[in-house]
Coordinates of N, CA and C in Angstrom, one line a residue:
M1 N 44.8 -167.6 64.9 CA 45.8 -167.4 65.7 C 44.7 -166.4 67.0
T2 N 44.1 -166.9 68.3 CA 43.8 -165.8 69.1 C 44.1 -165.3 69.9
R3 N 44.6 -163.7 70.5 CA 44.6 -163.6 71.3 C 43.9 -163.1 72.3
L4 N 44.2 -163.7 73.5 CA 44.0 -163.7 75.1 C 44.7 -162.7 75.7
F5 N 44.2 -162.0 76.5 CA 44.2 -161.0 77.5 C 44.4 -161.6 79.3
V6 N 45.7 -161.1 79.7 CA 46.3 -161.8 80.7 C 46.4 -161.0 81.8
A7 N 45.2 -160.4 83.1 CA 46.0 -159.5 83.8 C 45.7 -160.6 85.3
G8 N 46.4 -160.1 86.3 CA 46.4 -160.6 87.7 C 47.3 -161.6 87.6
Y9 N 48.7 -161.8 87.1 CA 49.7 -162.6 87.3 C 50.7 -161.8 88.4
P10 N 51.5 -162.5 88.9 CA 52.7 -161.5 90.1 C 53.3 -160.5 89.2
R11 N 53.8 -159.3 89.7 CA 54.8 -158.7 88.4 C 56.3 -159.1 88.8
D12 N 56.9 -160.4 89.2 CA 58.1 -160.3 88.7 C 57.9 -161.6 87.8
A13 N 56.5 -161.8 87.0 CA 56.2 -162.5 86.3 C 56.7 -162.4 85.4
N14 N 57.4 -162.9 84.2 CA 58.0 -163.5 83.0 C 57.9 -163.7 81.6
K15 N 58.7 -163.8 80.7 CA 57.5 -164.7 79.3 C 57.6 -165.7 79.6
D16 N 58.5 -166.7 80.3 CA 59.5 -167.5 80.5 C 58.0 -168.2 81.2
D17 N 57.5 -167.4 82.7 CA 56.9 -168.2 82.9 C 54.9 -167.9 82.3
L18 N 55.0 -167.2 82.0 CA 53.3 -167.5 80.8 C 53.8 -168.7 79.9
L19 N 54.4 -168.2 79.3 CA 54.9 -169.0 78.4 C 55.0 -170.8 78.4
R20 N 55.7 -171.5 80.2 CA 54.8 -173.0 81.1 C 53.6 -173.0 80.8
L21 N 52.4 -172.1 80.9 CA 51.2 -172.2 81.6 C 50.6 -172.3 79.9
F22 N 50.7 -171.5 79.2 CA 49.9 -171.5 77.6 C 50.8 -172.3 76.4
R23 N 51.7 -172.6 77.0 CA 52.0 -173.6 75.5 C 51.7 -175.0 75.2
Q24 N 51.4 -175.5 76.2 CA 49.9 -176.1 75.7 C 48.8 -176.0 75.2
F25 N 48.6 -174.7 74.9 CA 47.3 -174.3 74.3 C 48.3 -174.1 73.1
G26 N 49.5 -173.9 72.8 CA 49.9 -173.8 71.4 C 50.5 -172.4 71.2
A27 N 50.3 -171.4 72.7 CA 51.5 -170.4 72.3 C 53.1 -170.7 72.3
G28 N 53.4 -169.4 71.0 CA 55.1 -169.7 71.2 C 55.7 -168.5 71.6
E29 N 57.3 -168.7 71.6 CA 57.9 -168.0 71.8 C 57.4 -166.7 71.8
E30 N 57.3 -165.9 70.5 CA 56.8 -164.5 70.3 C 55.4 -164.5 70.2
D31 N 54.3 -165.5 71.3 CA 52.9 -165.3 71.2 C 52.8 -164.4 72.9
V32 N 54.1 -164.1 73.4 CA 53.7 -163.6 74.2 C 53.9 -161.8 74.6
T33 N 53.0 -161.1 75.2 CA 53.4 -159.1 74.6 C 53.6 -159.3 76.4
F34 N 54.5 -158.0 77.1 CA 53.6 -157.0 78.0 C 53.3 -156.2 77.9
P35 N 53.1 -155.4 77.9 CA 52.8 -153.6 77.0 C 53.2 -153.0 78.4
K36 N 53.8 -151.8 77.9 CA 54.7 -151.2 78.8 C 54.7 -150.0 79.2
D37 N 54.5 -149.2 79.9 CA 54.1 -147.8 80.1 C 55.1 -147.3 79.6
R38 N 54.9 -146.2 78.9 CA 55.6 -145.2 78.2 C 57.0 -144.6 78.6
R39 N 56.5 -143.8 79.5 CA 57.6 -143.3 80.8 C 58.4 -143.9 81.5
S40 N 58.4 -144.6 81.9 CA 58.4 -145.9 83.0 C 59.0 -147.2 82.4
R41 N 58.4 -147.6 81.5 CA 59.1 -148.4 80.8 C 58.6 -149.6 81.4
R42 N 58.5 -149.8 82.7 CA 57.7 -151.3 83.6 C 56.2 -151.2 83.0
K43 N 56.1 -152.7 83.2 CA 55.2 -153.5 82.9 C 53.7 -152.7 83.4
K44 N 52.3 -152.9 82.4 CA 51.3 -152.1 82.7 C 50.6 -153.3 83.6
G45 N 50.9 -154.4 84.2 CA 50.5 -155.1 85.0 C 49.1 -156.7 84.4
Y46 N 49.6 -156.6 82.7 CA 48.8 -157.8 82.1 C 49.5 -158.0 80.8
A47 N 49.4 -158.5 80.1 CA 49.6 -159.7 79.0 C 49.1 -159.9 77.7
Y48 N 49.4 -160.3 76.6 CA 48.5 -160.3 75.7 C 49.0 -161.9 75.3
V49 N 48.3 -163.4 75.0 CA 49.3 -164.1 74.8 C 48.1 -164.9 73.5
N50 N 49.0 -165.2 72.4 CA 48.6 -165.8 71.0 C 48.0 -166.8 71.2
V51 N 47.0 -168.3 71.2 CA 47.2 -168.9 71.2 C 46.5 -169.7 69.8
V52 N 46.8 -170.4 69.9 CA 47.0 -171.4 67.9 C 45.7 -170.8 67.7
D53 N 43.8 -171.2 68.1 CA 42.7 -171.7 67.3 C 42.1 -171.5 68.3
D54 N 40.5 -171.2 68.2 CA 39.2 -170.6 69.2 C 39.8 -172.0 70.2
R55 N 39.2 -172.8 69.4 CA 39.3 -173.9 70.5 C 40.4 -174.5 71.7
A56 N 41.7 -173.9 71.5 CA 42.7 -174.0 72.1 C 42.7 -172.7 73.0
A57 N 41.8 -171.7 72.3 CA 41.8 -170.1 73.4 C 41.0 -170.7 74.2
E58 N 39.4 -170.8 74.1 CA 38.4 -172.3 74.5 C 39.1 -172.6 76.2
A59 N 39.9 -173.4 76.0 CA 40.2 -174.2 76.8 C 41.2 -173.8 77.8
A60 N 41.9 -173.0 77.3 CA 43.1 -171.3 77.8 C 41.7 -170.6 79.0
I61 N 41.2 -170.3 78.4 CA 40.5 -169.8 79.3 C 40.1 -170.3 80.0
N62 N 39.5 -171.9 79.9 CA 38.0 -172.6 80.7 C 39.5 -173.5 82.1
A63 N 40.9 -173.0 81.5 CA 41.8 -173.5 82.7 C 42.3 -172.3 84.0
F64 N 42.6 -171.4 82.7 CA 43.4 -170.4 83.8 C 42.3 -169.3 84.5
N65 N 41.5 -168.9 84.1 CA 40.3 -168.2 83.9 C 39.8 -168.1 85.7
L66 N 40.7 -167.2 86.6 CA 40.5 -167.3 88.3 C 41.0 -169.0 88.8
F67 N 42.3 -168.9 87.8 CA 43.3 -169.6 88.3 C 44.4 -169.1 89.2
E68 N 44.7 -169.7 90.6 CA 45.2 -168.5 91.8 C 47.6 -169.3 91.6
I69 N 47.9 -167.9 91.2 CA 49.7 -168.2 91.7 C 49.8 -166.9 92.3
E70 N 50.5 -167.5 93.9 CA 50.9 -166.1 94.7 C 50.1 -166.5 94.7
G71 N 48.5 -166.5 95.2 CA 47.7 -166.0 96.2 C 46.8 -165.1 95.8
K72 N 47.1 -164.7 94.0 CA 46.2 -163.7 93.1 C 45.4 -164.7 91.9
A73 N 44.4 -164.5 91.6 CA 43.5 -165.3 90.7 C 44.2 -164.6 89.1
L74 N 44.4 -165.5 88.4 CA 44.4 -164.7 86.8 C 42.9 -164.9 86.3
T75 N 42.8 -163.2 85.3 CA 41.8 -163.2 84.6 C 42.2 -163.3 83.3
V76 N 41.4 -164.4 82.6 CA 42.1 -164.6 80.8 C 40.8 -164.7 80.4
V77 N 41.2 -163.7 79.3 CA 39.5 -164.3 78.7 C 40.0 -163.4 76.9
R78 N 39.5 -163.3 76.3 CA 39.1 -163.2 74.3 C 40.0 -161.7 74.6
A79 N 40.9 -161.1 74.2 CA 41.2 -159.8 74.4 C 40.3 -159.5 72.4
E80 N 39.5 -157.5 72.7 CA 39.5 -157.3 71.9 C 39.7 -156.7 71.3
D81 N 39.8 -156.5 70.0 CA 40.4 -155.3 69.3 C 40.4 -154.2 69.2
R82 N 41.2 -153.5 68.8 CA 41.3 -151.8 69.7 C 40.4 -151.7 68.3
P83 N 39.7 -150.1 68.7 CA 39.3 -149.0 67.4 C 40.5 -148.7 67.1
L84 N 40.3 -147.6 66.2 CA 41.3 -147.1 65.4 C 41.2 -146.2 66.4
K85 N 42.0 -145.4 66.0 CA 42.3 -143.9 66.4 C 41.6 -143.3 65.6
R86 N 40.9 -141.8 65.9 CA 41.3 -140.9 64.9 C 42.1 -139.8 65.3
P87 N 42.6 -139.3 64.3 CA 44.3 -138.4 64.4 C 43.6 -137.1 65.1
R88 N 44.2 -136.1 65.6 CA 43.8 -135.3 66.5 C 44.0 -134.4 65.7
K89 N 43.0 -133.0 65.9 CA 43.4 -132.1 65.1 C 44.3 -131.6 66.0
R90 N 44.8 -130.5 65.3 CA 45.9 -129.6 66.1 C 45.7 -127.9 65.6

């Protein structure tokens, strides 16, 4: 499974909208996540999409990076692993 970072989609886009785009590359229902702001609970403006493998990820990046939707260009890149956070000293 390869995780992609997707930004630049319309604010009113939902999981079904992104699934329509990425299903051909192996994304399933549980494979699209929209991080939300902790306070407002609104979407942060980007999403993560899991696709079946590296070959599918490359095909998705080539197909949709800079692809325009409603006049806005998508950004589609491989998601980077987040470093583990150190616990804060109190």
